[in-house]
PDB file of C-alpha atoms and ligand atoms in Angstrom:
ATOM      1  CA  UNK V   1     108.043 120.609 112.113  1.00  0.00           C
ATOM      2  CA  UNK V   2     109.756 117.989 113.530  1.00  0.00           C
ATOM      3  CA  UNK V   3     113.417 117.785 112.463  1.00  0.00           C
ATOM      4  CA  UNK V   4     114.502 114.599 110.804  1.00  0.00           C
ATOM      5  CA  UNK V   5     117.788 112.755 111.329  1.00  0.00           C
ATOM      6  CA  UNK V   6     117.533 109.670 109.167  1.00  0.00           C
ATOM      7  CA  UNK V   7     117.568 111.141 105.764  1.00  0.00           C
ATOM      8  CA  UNK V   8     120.858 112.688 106.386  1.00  0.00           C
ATOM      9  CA  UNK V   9     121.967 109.485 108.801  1.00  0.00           C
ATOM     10  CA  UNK V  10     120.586 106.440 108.179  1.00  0.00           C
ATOM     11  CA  UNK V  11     123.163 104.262 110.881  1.00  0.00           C
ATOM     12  CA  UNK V  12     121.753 106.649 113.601  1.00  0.00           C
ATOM     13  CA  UNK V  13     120.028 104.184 116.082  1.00  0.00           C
ATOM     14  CA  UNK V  14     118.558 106.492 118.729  1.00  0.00           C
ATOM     15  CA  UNK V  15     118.217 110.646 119.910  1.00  0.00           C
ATOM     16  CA  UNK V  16     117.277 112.712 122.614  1.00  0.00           C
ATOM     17  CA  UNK V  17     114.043 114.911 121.834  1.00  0.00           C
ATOM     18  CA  UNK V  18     111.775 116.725 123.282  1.00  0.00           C
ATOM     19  CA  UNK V  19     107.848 116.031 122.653  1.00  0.00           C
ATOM     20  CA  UNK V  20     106.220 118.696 121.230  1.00  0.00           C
ATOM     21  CA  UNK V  21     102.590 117.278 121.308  1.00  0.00           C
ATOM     22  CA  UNK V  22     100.348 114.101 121.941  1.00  0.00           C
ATOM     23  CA  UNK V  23      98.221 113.645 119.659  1.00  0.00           C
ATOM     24  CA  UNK V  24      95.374 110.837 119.253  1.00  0.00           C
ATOM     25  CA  UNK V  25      97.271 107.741 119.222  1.00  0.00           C
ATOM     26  CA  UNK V  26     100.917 109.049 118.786  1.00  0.00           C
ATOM     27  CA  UNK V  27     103.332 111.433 119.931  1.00  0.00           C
ATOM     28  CA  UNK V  28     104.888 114.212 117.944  1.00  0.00           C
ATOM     29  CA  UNK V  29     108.868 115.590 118.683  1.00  0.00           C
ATOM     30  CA  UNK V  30     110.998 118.337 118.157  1.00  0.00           C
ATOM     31  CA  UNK V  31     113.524 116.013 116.425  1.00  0.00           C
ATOM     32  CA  UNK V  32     113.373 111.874 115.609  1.00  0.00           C
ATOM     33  CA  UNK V  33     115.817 109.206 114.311  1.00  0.00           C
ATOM     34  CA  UNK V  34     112.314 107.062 113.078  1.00  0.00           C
ATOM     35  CA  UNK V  35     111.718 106.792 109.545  1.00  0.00           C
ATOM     36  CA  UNK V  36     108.073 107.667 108.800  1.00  0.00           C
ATOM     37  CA  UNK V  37     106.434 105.287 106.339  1.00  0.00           C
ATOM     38  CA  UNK V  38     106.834 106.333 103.070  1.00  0.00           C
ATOM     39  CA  UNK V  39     108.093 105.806  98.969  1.00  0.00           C
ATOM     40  CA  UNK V  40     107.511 102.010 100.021  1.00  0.00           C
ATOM     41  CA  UNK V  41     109.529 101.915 102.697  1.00  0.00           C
ATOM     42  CA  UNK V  42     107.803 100.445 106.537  1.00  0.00           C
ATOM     43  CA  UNK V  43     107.952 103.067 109.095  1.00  0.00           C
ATOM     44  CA  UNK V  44     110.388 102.367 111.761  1.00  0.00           C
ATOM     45  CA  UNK V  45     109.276 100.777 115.380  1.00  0.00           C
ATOM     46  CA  UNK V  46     111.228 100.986 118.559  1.00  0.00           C
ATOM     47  CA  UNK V  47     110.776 103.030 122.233  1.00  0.00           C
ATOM     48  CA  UNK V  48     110.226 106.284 123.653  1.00  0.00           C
ATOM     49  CA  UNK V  49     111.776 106.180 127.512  1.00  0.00           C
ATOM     50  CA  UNK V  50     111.789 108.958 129.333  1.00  0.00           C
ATOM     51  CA  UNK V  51     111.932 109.807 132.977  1.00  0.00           C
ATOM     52  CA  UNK V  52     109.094 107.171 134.516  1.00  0.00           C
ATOM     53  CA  UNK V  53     108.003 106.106 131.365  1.00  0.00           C
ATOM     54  CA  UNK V  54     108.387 104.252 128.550  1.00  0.00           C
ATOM     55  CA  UNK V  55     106.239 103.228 125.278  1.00  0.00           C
ATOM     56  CA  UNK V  56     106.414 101.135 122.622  1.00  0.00           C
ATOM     57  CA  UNK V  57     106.293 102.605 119.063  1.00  0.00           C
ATOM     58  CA  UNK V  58     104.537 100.438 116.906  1.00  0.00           C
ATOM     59  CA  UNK V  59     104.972 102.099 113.977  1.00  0.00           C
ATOM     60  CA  UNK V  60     105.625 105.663 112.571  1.00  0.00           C
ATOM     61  CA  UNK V  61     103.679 107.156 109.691  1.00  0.00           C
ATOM     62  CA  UNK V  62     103.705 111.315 108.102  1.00  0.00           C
ATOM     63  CA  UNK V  63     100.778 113.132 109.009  1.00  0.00           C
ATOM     64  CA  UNK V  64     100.231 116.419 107.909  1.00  0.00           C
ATOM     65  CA  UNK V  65     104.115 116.831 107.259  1.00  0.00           C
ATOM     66  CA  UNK V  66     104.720 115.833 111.039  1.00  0.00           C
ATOM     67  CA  UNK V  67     106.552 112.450 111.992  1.00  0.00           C
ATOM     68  CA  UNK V  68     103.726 110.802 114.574  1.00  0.00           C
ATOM     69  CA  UNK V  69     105.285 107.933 116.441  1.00  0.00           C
ATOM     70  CA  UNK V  70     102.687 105.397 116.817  1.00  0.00           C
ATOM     71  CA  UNK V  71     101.844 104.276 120.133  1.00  0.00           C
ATOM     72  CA  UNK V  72      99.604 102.728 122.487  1.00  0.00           C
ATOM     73  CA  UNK V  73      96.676 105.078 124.228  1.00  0.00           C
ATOM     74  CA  UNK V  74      98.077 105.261 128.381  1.00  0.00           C
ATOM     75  CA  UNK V  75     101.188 105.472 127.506  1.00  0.00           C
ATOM     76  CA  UNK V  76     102.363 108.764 126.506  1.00  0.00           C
ATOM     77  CA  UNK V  77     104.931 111.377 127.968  1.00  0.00           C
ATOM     78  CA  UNK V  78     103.869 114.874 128.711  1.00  0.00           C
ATOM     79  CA  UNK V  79     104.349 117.203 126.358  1.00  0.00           C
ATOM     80  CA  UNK V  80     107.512 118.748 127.086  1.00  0.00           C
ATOM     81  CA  UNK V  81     108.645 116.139 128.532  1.00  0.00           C
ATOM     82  CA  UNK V  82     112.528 114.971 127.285  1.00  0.00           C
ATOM     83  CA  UNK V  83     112.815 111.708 125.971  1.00  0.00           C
ATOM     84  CA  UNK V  84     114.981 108.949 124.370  1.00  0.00           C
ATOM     85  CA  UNK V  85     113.712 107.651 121.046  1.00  0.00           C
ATOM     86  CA  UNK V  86     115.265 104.454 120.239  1.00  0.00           C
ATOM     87  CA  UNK V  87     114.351 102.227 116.822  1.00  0.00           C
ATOM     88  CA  UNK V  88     114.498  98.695 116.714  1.00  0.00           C
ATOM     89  CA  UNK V  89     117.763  98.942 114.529  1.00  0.00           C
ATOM     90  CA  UNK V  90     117.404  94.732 113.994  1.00  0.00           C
ATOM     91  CA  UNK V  91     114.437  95.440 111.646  1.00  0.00           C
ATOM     92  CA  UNK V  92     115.427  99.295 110.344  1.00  0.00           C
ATOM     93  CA  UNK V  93     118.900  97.416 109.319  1.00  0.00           C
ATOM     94  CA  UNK V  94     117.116  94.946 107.428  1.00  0.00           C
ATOM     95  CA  UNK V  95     115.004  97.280 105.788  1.00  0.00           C
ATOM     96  CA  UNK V  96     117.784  99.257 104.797  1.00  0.00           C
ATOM     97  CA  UNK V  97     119.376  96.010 103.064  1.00  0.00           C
ATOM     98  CA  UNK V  98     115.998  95.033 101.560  1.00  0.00           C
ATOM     99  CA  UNK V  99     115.465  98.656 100.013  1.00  0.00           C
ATOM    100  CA  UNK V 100     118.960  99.149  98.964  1.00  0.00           C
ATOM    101  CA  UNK V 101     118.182  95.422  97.242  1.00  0.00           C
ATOM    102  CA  UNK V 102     115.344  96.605  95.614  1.00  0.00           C
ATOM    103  CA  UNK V 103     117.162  99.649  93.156  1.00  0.00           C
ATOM    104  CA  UNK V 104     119.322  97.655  92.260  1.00  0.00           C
ATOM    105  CA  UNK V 105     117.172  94.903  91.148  1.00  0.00           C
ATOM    106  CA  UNK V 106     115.112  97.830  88.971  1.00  0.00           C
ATOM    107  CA  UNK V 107     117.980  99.369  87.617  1.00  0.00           C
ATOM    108  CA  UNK V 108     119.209  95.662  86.589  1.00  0.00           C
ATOM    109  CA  UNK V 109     116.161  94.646  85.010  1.00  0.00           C
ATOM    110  CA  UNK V 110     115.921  98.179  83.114  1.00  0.00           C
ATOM    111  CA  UNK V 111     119.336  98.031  81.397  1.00  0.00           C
ATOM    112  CA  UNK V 112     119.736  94.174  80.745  1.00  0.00           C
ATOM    113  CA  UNK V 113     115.833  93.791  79.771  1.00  0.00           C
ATOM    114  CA  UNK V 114     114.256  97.408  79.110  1.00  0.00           C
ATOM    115  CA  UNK V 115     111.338  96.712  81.433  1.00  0.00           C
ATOM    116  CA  UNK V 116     110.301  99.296  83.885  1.00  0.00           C
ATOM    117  CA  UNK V 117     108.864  98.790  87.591  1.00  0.00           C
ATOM    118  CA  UNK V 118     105.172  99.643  87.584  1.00  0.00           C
ATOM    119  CA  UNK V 119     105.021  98.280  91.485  1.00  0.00           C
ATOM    120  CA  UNK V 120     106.567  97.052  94.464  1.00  0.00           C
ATOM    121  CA  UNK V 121     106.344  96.481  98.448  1.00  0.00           C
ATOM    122  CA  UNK V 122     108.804  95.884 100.910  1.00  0.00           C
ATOM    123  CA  UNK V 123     108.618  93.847 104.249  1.00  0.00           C
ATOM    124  CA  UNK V 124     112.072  93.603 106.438  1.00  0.00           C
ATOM    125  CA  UNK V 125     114.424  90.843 104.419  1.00  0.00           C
ATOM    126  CA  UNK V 126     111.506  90.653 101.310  1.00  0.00           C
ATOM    127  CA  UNK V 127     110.105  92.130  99.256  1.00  0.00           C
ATOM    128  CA  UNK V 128     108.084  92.240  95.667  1.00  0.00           C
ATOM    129  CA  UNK V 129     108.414  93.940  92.437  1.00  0.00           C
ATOM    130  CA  UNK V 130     105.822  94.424  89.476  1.00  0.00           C
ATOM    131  CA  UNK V 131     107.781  95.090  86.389  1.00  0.00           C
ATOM    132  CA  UNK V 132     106.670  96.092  82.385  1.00  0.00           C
ATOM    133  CA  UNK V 133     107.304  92.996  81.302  1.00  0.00           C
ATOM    134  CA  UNK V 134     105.836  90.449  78.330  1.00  0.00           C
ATOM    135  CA  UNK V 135     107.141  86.875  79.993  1.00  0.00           C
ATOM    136  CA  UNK V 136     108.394  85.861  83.689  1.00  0.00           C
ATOM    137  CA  UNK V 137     109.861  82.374  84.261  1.00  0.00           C
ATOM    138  CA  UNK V 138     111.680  80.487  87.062  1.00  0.00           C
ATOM    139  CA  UNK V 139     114.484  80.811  84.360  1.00  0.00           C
ATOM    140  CA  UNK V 140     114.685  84.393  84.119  1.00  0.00           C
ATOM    141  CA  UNK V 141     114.404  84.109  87.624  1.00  0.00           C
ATOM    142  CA  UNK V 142     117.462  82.548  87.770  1.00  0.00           C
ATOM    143  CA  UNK V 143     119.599  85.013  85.625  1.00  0.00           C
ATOM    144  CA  UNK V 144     118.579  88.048  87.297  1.00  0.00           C
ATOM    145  CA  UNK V 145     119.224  86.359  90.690  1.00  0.00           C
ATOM    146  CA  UNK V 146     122.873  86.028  89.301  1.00  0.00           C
ATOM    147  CA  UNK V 147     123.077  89.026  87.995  1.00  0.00           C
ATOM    148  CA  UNK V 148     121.819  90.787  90.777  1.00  0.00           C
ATOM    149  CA  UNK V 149     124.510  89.130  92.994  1.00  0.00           C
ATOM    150  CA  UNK V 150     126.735  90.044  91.294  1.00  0.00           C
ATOM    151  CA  UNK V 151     126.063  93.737  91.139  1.00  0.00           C
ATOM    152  CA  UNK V 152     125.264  93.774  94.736  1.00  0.00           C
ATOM    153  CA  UNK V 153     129.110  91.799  95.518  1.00  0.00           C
ATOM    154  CA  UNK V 154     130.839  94.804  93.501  1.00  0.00           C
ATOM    155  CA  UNK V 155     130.975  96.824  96.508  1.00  0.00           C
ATOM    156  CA  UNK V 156     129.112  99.624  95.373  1.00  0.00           C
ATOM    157  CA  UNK V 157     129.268 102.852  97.722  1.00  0.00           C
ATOM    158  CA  UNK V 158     125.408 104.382  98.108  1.00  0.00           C
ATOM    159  CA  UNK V 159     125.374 107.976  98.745  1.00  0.00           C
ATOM    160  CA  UNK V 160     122.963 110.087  99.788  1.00  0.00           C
ATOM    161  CA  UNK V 161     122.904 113.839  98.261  1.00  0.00           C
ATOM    162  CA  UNK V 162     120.591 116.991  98.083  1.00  0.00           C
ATOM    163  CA  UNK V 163     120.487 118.234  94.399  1.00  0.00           C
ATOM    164  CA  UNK V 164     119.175 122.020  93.679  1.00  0.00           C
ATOM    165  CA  UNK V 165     115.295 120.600  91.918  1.00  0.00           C
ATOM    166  CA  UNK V 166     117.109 122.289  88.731  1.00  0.00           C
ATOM    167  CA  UNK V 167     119.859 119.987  88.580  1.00  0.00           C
ATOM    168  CA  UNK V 168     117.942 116.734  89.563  1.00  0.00           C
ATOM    169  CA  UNK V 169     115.249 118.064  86.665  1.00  0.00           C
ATOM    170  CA  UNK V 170     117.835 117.816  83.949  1.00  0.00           C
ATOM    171  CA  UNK V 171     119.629 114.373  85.210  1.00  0.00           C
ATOM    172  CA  UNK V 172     119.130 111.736  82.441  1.00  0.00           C
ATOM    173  CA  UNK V 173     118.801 108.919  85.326  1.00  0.00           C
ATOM    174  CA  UNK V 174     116.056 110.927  87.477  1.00  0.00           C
ATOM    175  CA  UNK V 175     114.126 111.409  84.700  1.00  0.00           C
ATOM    176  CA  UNK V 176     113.724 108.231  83.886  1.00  0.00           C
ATOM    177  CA  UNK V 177     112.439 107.615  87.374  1.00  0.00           C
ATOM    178  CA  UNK V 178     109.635 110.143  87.197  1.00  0.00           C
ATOM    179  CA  UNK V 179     111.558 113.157  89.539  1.00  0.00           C
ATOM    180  CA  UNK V 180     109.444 115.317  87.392  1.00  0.00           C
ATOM    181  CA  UNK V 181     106.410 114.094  89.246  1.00  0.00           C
ATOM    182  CA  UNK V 182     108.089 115.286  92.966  1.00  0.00           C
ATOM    183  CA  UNK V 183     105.664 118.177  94.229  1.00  0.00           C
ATOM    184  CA  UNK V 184     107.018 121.203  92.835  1.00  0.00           C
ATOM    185  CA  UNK V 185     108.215 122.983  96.703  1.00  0.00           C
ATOM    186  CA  UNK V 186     110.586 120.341  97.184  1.00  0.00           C
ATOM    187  CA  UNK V 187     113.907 122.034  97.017  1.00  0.00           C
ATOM    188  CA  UNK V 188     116.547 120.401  97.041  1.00  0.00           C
ATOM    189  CA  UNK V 189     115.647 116.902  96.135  1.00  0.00           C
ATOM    190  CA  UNK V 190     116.935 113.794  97.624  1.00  0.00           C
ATOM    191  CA  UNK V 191     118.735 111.490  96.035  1.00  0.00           C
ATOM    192  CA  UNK V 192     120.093 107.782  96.356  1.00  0.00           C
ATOM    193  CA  UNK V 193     122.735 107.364  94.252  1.00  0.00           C
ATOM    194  CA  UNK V 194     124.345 103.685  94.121  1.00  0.00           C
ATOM    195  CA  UNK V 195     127.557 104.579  92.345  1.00  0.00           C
ATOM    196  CA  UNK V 196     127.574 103.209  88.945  1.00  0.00           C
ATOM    197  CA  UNK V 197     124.333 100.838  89.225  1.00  0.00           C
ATOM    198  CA  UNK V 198     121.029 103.385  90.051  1.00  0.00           C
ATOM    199  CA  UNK V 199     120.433 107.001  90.880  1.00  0.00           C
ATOM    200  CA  UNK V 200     117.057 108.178  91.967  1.00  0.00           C
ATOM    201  CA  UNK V 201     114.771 110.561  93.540  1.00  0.00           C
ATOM    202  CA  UNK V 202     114.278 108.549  97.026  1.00  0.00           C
ATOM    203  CA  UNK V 203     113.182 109.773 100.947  1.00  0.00           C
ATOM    204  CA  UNK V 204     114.241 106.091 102.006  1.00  0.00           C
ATOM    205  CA  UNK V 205     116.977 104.575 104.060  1.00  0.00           C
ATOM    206  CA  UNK V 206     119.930 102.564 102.436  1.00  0.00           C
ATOM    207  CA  UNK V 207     123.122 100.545 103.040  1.00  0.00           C
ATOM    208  CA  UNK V 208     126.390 102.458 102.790  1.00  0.00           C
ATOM    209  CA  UNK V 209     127.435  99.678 100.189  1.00  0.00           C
ATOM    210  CA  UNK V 210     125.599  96.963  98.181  1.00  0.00           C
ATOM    211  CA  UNK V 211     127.731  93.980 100.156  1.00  0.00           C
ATOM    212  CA  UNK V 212     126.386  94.779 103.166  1.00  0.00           C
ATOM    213  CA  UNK V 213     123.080  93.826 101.510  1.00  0.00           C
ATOM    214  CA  UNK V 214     124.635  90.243 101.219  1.00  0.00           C
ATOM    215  CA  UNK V 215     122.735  87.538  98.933  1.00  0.00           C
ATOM    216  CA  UNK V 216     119.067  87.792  97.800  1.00  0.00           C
ATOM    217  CA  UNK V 217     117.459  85.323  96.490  1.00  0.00           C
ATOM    218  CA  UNK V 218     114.498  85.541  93.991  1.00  0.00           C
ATOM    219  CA  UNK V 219     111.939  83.451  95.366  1.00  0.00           C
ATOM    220  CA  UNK V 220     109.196  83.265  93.322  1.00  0.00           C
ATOM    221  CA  UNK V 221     107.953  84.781  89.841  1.00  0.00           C
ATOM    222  CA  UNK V 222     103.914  84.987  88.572  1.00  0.00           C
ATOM    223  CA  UNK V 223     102.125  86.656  86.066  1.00  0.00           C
ATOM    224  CA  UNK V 224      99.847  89.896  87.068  1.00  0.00           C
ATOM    225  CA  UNK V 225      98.926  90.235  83.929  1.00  0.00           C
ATOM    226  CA  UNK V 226      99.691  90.986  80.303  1.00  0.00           C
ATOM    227  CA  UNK V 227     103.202  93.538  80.473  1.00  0.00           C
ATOM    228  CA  UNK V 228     103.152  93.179  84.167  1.00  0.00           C
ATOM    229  CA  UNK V 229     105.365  90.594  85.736  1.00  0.00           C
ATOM    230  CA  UNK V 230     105.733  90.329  89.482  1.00  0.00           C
ATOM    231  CA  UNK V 231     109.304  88.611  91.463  1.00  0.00           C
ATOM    232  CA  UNK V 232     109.700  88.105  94.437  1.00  0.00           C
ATOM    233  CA  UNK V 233     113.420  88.285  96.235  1.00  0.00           C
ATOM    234  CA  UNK V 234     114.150  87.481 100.014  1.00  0.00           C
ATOM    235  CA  UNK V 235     117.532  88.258 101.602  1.00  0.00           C
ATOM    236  CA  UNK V 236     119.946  85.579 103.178  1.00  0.00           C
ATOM    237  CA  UNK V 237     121.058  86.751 106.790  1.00  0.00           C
ATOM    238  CA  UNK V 238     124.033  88.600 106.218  1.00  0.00           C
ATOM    239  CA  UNK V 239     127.701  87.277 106.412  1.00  0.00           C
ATOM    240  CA  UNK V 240     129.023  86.810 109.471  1.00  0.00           C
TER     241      UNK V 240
HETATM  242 ZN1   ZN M   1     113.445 103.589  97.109  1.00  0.00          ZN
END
């Protein structure tokens, strides 16, 4: 199994590994800073270099429980091989903001309105969210787009911790995001808590504080359907 450094160190930008097999259009290593797709979250992209070679990853995705880092048929290093991998931190960074944006959009909307998300996707610096609701308007728009801010400008610390599956079981706040449904061998459980605004069962990576998400904006908001209300947010570039 292929040891995995971002859900312990999300700011890590690149390792040394060794690869452990080639499969059909990826390779597989002993140890990776990429961030297989997953709970919404894009998989990461970035390089492999190692010595007379190097590959683009186009993308990294789970299969059976290994991290396969997608890339291009010709272009692989021999198993055994020692290599650099290296994400594209520009776009993981991004991602992190855009994720880190997105609980605390659905833990806004849940306490000021009651409405809980039934869907959501997530490109780097945008992203959509489906939500229980009865009415959406460029209005309401508006006031969660303030509110939201202003959460986010609170300088909330995010922190990452492993909680025995007993302990997350009985948490008011991870119940109410489904932990329950988390395959039963998954001991400890992950979770992303974003001190005083949203804690929750997550695999994804995140800010270390909601200003370095900076200002999102909500862009857009349509109807899906009777209770289900989708918004759309995008994220300014961050403060200088
Ligand atoms: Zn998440």
């Amino acid at each position: 199994m292929t040891e995995e450094l971002a859900p312990r160190d999300a700011y890590r930008r690149e390792c040394s590994a060794v690869v452990t097999a080639v499969a059909p259009g990826g390779v597989i290593l002993d140890r990776t800073v990429f961030y297989p797709r997953g709970g919404g979250q894009p998989g990461d992209t970035g390089v492999l270099e190692w010595d007379g070679g190097r590959a683009a990853v186009a993308d990294t995705v789970r299969e059976q429980g290994e991290v396969l880092h997608v890339v291009a048929a010709g272009e692989t290093p021999p198993v055994g091989a020692p290599v650099r991998a290296v994400i594209d931190w520009g776009r993981r960074h991004l991602l992190m903001r855009t994720h880190t944006a997105l609980h605390v959009l659905s833990a806004l909307v849940w306490r000021d309105y009651g409405a809980k998300v039934t869907g959501g996707n997530m490109e780097p610096g945008q992203a959509r969210m489906d939500f229980e609701l009865e009415a959406m308007s460029v209005e309401f728009g508006r006031e969660v787009e303030e509110r939201l801010n202003a959460m986010l400008s609170g300088s909330h610390p995010v922190r990452v911790r492993f909680l025995p599956r007993a302990e997350a079981l009985a948490d008011p706040d991870l119940i109410r995001t489904k932990v329950s449904l988390i395959p039963e061998h998954v001991d400890p459980i992950r979770v992303v808590d974003i001190e005083g605004l949203d804690r929750q069962a997550d695999g994804g990576t995140h800010v270390a504080d909601t200003t370095e998400v900076g200002r999102v904006r909500v862009t857009r908001t349509e109807s899906k359907g009777k209770g289900n209300k989708r918004m759309r947010i995008e994220l300014d570039a961050p403060p200088a």
